[in-house]
Amino acid sequence: MRRNLFALPAVVVATALLLAGCGDSSGSNAQATAAPGPETGTITFTGTDNAETYQPVIKAFEAKNPGIKVTYTQIPFDQFNATMQQRLSAKDAGIDVYTVDEPRVSQLAAKGFLTDLSDLDAKAKTSFSATAYKTNRFRDKLWSLPMWNSTQFLFYNKTALAKAKVTPPTADPEQRWTWEQVEAAGRKAMQSGGTKYGLFMEQPEAYYQLQPLAESLGGGSGIEGDDALTPAVETDGWKKAMQWYGATFASGLSPRGIGGFQTGPVFAAGDVAFFVGGPWDLKIFGSSKVDWGVAPMPYFQGGKPVTPTGSWSLGINPASKQQGMARKFVEFAALDLAGNLATTSTTTIIPANLEAQKQYTPQMDKFSGAKTAGAAAITTYESEHTAVSRPVSVGYIQFEEVMGKAFADIRNGTDPNTRLQEATRQLTDAWKSIK
């Protein structure tokens, strides 16, 4: 599964490391004039995906830049955040370039863990979507360059819906289904014996995928205030969204006790009627015997369509002694058309560079034959009309961790209103140190 394209919540040790002096950006400012270092040699690139993912872009970069070699190091994604915080805090020069989960940019920059790339600001502004550009900036400076983008689809089991005599949803974003329609159709599929479950989210405890539920109902991102350090997860929208979400598990529409890397196989085995997943699934499900299709992500009746966006960016470690070579690689992988396309040649994740997207997106309809018909148009529409990024806050790491635990509890039966109140208390306490 390719959910390692989105970082998991940081563990407690990572939170503690970042809280210490988080508001001090002096380290990052000092690195803005760091010496470029040697023009040739070997740089290290660290991320969560397997080495095969990055071989095409590394090979293309080395061909264009004789004398520079790139060595890739993989850190398992469930260990990545904690490991990186420790190494970056120790000013480990053994990391030159690393992948950055976009909502973490502000806190990493505030702690001095990213090199200032503001001289590339004008080029970045025209090379990426407004949302991607904004997410990689903090305190009026640019700290990282977007490598990938994302969206979500509603995958549906055609056979199960046919048995339940349900007409499948259309791929037309203007005619997208509501969550209420999905729930009703999912229950029919279960009652007809076509599937065990009616609906399942690929990342059932992840803010990235659940944020749109609250946003669709006008609940906001969950963070507000001029400093983006005020919890706002007890709005009517958040309460209604989480009440509905908890009820899907309480009623058996969605399964409890399945998470991590086990969610996708539930759909691939034909055990769920509707599955919300990302573009990486367009090829993964291609090997499934299930006859499936794709439709736009639903929204709540009376609300508005909202879809997730964002993915990994590339940043440079200020402690690197090879800033010049590191900069060349980051620019190639993000700003160069061929370079950004090369980062996606072994994946089905969307390139962040707008020109690369234009070339890449039409291919999405062919990833798994007729099953993926409509994916390209959905992706283009969502990027322009419904995409909402995760909030930019120096407290995002704590926010993601607290909300992930809250989602897990709500999924397992805890009263949503009570749990959101507890999340507010936890966030208020966690952010006191940052403020």
XYZ file of C-alpha atoms in Angstrom, residues 41-328:
288
model
C 30.446 14.423 -4.688
C 27.671 12.350 -3.111
C 24.580 13.655 -1.362
C 22.163 11.701 0.788
C 18.419 11.721 0.259
C 16.176 10.355 3.026
C 12.516 9.381 2.806
C 9.927 6.735 3.651
C 9.284 5.051 0.310
C 11.263 2.134 -1.036
C 14.371 2.831 -3.083
C 12.713 1.777 -6.347
C 10.346 4.737 -6.096
C 13.160 7.247 -6.443
C 15.537 5.439 -8.768
C 14.135 7.080 -11.938
C 14.544 10.639 -10.635
C 17.966 9.896 -9.146
C 19.133 8.355 -12.418
C 17.822 11.314 -14.443
C 19.445 13.814 -12.075
C 22.822 12.097 -12.147
C 22.709 12.016 -15.952
C 22.061 15.747 -16.040
C 24.629 16.507 -13.329
C 27.831 14.483 -13.947
C 29.963 14.391 -10.855
C 27.045 14.330 -8.413
C 25.782 11.060 -6.985
C 22.659 10.608 -4.876
C 22.403 7.928 -2.208
C 18.894 7.194 -1.006
C 18.146 6.018 2.536
C 14.753 4.665 3.522
C 13.382 5.023 7.037
C 10.137 3.087 7.683
C 7.337 5.628 7.676
C 6.081 4.711 11.137
C 9.549 5.601 12.463
C 10.329 8.459 10.106
C 9.125 11.496 12.050
C 10.698 10.533 15.377
C 13.969 9.519 13.741
C 14.200 12.694 11.697
C 13.475 14.961 14.665
C 16.263 13.323 16.630
C 18.800 13.505 13.814
C 17.907 17.044 12.784
C 18.038 18.211 16.406
C 21.531 16.739 16.632
C 22.518 18.693 13.467
C 23.347 15.435 11.730
C 25.166 16.370 8.515
C 24.575 12.855 7.183
C 21.218 14.013 5.804
C 21.283 16.460 2.891
C 17.779 16.252 1.399
C 14.697 14.765 3.022
C 10.991 14.359 2.378
C 8.733 16.687 4.347
C 5.071 16.063 5.121
C 3.608 19.393 4.064
C 1.595 20.359 7.174
C 4.779 19.903 9.217
C 6.688 22.535 7.249
C 5.891 25.382 9.634
C 7.062 23.576 12.751
C 10.174 22.196 11.077
C 11.020 25.681 9.820
C 10.380 27.273 13.205
C 12.763 24.810 14.830
C 15.469 25.523 12.268
C 15.281 22.152 10.522
C 14.853 23.504 6.974
C 17.074 25.675 4.783
C 15.470 28.903 3.555
C 14.598 28.611 -0.162
C 12.979 32.034 -0.505
C 15.081 32.994 -3.531
C 12.999 30.388 -5.390
C 9.709 31.892 -4.219
C 8.680 33.534 -7.502
C 9.361 30.379 -9.505
C 7.568 28.210 -6.951
C 4.507 30.456 -7.037
C 4.036 29.863 -10.762
C 5.074 26.198 -10.738
C 2.595 24.858 -8.179
C -1.026 25.313 -7.222
C -1.834 28.166 -4.855
C -2.595 25.656 -2.111
C 0.687 23.768 -2.515
C 2.658 26.997 -2.686
C 1.063 28.376 0.480
C 1.566 25.166 2.463
C 5.324 25.246 1.904
C 5.719 28.807 3.186
C 6.014 30.023 6.775
C 6.597 33.518 8.139
C 6.769 34.891 4.594
C 9.547 32.532 3.567
C 9.685 29.440 1.388
C 11.116 26.386 3.137
C 10.418 23.388 0.894
C 9.294 22.508 -2.620
C 6.238 20.330 -3.313
C 7.090 17.030 -4.959
C 3.687 15.295 -5.054
C 0.023 16.132 -4.733
C -3.020 14.020 -3.942
C -6.782 13.710 -3.937
C -9.313 11.066 -2.945
C -11.774 8.907 -4.882
C -14.870 6.957 -3.996
C -14.148 3.419 -5.207
C -17.250 1.263 -5.628
C -17.913 -2.447 -6.123
C -20.019 -2.718 -9.291
C -21.022 -6.335 -8.679
C -22.223 -5.666 -5.148
C -24.242 -2.642 -6.242
C -25.805 -4.540 -9.121
C -26.899 -7.320 -6.753
C -28.485 -4.676 -4.519
C -30.105 -3.077 -7.591
C -28.288 0.204 -6.939
C -27.244 2.378 -9.860
C -23.539 3.240 -9.341
C -22.471 6.845 -8.732
C -21.339 8.901 -11.701
C -17.788 10.090 -12.250
C -19.090 13.605 -12.939
C -17.857 15.862 -10.084
C -20.886 18.097 -10.569
C -23.158 15.135 -9.818
C -21.237 13.632 -6.904
C -23.111 11.623 -4.309
C -23.742 12.713 -0.756
C -22.547 10.698 2.219
C -26.205 10.016 2.936
C -26.576 8.367 -0.484
C -23.431 6.320 0.037
C -24.660 5.134 3.427
C -28.062 4.110 2.063
C -26.555 2.291 -0.921
C -23.953 0.616 1.277
C -26.644 -0.752 3.565
C -28.548 -2.130 0.587
C -25.404 -3.886 -0.608
C -24.993 -5.461 2.836
C -28.652 -6.484 3.066
C -28.537 -8.108 -0.369
C -25.545 -10.213 0.667
C -23.238 -8.575 -1.847
C -20.691 -7.402 0.737
C -19.861 -7.646 4.417
C -19.556 -3.882 4.820
C -21.048 -0.839 3.173
C -18.310 1.793 3.550
C -14.681 2.005 4.617
C -12.099 4.775 4.690
C -8.575 3.770 3.732
C -7.112 5.847 6.562
C -9.875 5.525 9.185
C -7.975 7.347 11.932
C -6.077 9.931 9.873
C -6.813 13.643 9.867
C -5.867 13.859 6.177
C -8.853 11.773 5.156
C -11.346 12.812 7.851
C -10.828 16.578 7.684
C -13.216 16.826 4.669
C -16.094 15.431 6.748
C -16.034 18.389 9.138
C -15.130 20.885 6.429
C -18.083 19.755 4.297
C -20.430 20.684 7.150
C -18.768 24.056 7.691
C -16.872 22.912 10.764
C -13.538 24.364 9.721
C -10.117 22.760 9.906
C -10.123 22.395 13.682
C -7.495 25.116 14.181
C -8.154 28.847 14.364
C -6.664 32.087 15.738
C -4.130 34.538 14.359
C -1.347 32.272 15.583
C -3.145 29.100 14.427
C -2.796 27.680 17.927
C -6.402 27.717 19.107
C -8.340 24.420 19.011
C -11.660 24.552 17.149
C -12.863 20.949 17.045
C -16.121 21.506 18.916
C -17.930 23.421 16.203
C -21.315 22.169 15.023
C -19.704 20.858 11.857
C -17.132 18.816 13.735
C -19.727 17.416 16.130
C -22.141 16.424 13.362
C -19.371 14.903 11.245
C -17.966 12.829 14.090
C -21.428 11.711 15.228
C -22.070 10.432 11.725
C -18.621 8.855 11.496
C -18.913 7.080 14.828
C -22.338 5.783 13.868
C -20.985 4.116 10.722
C -18.919 1.839 12.943
C -21.530 1.394 15.669
C -24.065 0.220 13.082
C -21.661 -2.150 11.335
C -21.620 -0.162 8.103
C -17.859 0.172 8.580
C -15.638 -2.423 10.274
C -13.823 -1.881 13.549
C -10.510 -3.533 14.316
C -9.082 -3.109 10.819
C -6.449 -0.460 10.220
C -2.932 0.176 9.113
C -2.171 -1.690 5.914
C -5.262 -3.877 6.150
C -7.894 -1.487 4.806
C -7.210 -1.731 1.063
C -7.342 -5.535 0.950
C -10.881 -5.382 2.374
C -12.056 -3.669 -0.800
C -9.797 -5.723 -3.068
C -11.347 -8.897 -1.636
C -14.844 -7.682 -2.459
C -15.894 -7.244 1.171
C -16.956 -3.595 1.038
C -19.279 -1.728 -1.323
C -17.657 1.719 -1.101
C -14.057 2.568 -0.301
C -12.478 6.025 -0.032
C -8.869 5.894 -1.205
C -6.183 7.760 -3.107
C -4.670 7.743 -6.606
C -2.104 5.143 -5.543
C -5.008 2.662 -5.345
C -5.798 3.047 -9.039
C -3.047 0.545 -9.844
C -3.072 -1.401 -6.602
C -6.685 -2.464 -7.116
C -5.951 -3.299 -10.746
C -4.901 -6.811 -9.728
C -8.145 -7.367 -7.819
C -10.804 -9.642 -9.300
C -13.445 -7.180 -8.146
C -15.221 -5.221 -10.890
C -14.907 -1.659 -9.610
C -15.146 1.948 -10.678
C -14.290 5.416 -9.360
C -16.402 8.431 -8.488
C -15.742 11.767 -6.743
C -15.423 11.885 -2.957
C -18.899 12.521 -1.433
C -20.067 15.443 0.659
C -22.859 15.915 3.203
C -26.303 16.949 2.067
C -26.643 20.675 2.651
C -22.874 21.044 2.892
C -20.176 21.598 0.302
C -17.778 19.252 -1.517
C -14.336 19.201 0.101
C -11.416 16.939 -0.779
C -7.943 16.461 0.752
C -4.830 17.602 -1.016
C -1.098 17.782 -0.426
C 1.562 15.168 0.030
C 5.343 15.130 0.396
C 7.653 18.041 -0.305
C 11.438 18.155 -0.447
C 13.541 20.103 2.047
C 17.220 20.617 2.734
C 18.835 19.977 6.100
C 20.509 23.221 7.328
C 23.292 21.091 8.852
C 24.224 19.718 5.434
C 27.701 20.658 4.279
C 26.608 20.192 0.665
C 23.929 22.847 0.267
C 24.686 23.553 -3.379
C 24.362 19.974 -4.597
C 21.349 19.417 -2.373
C 19.696 22.488 -3.850
C 20.291 21.231 -7.399
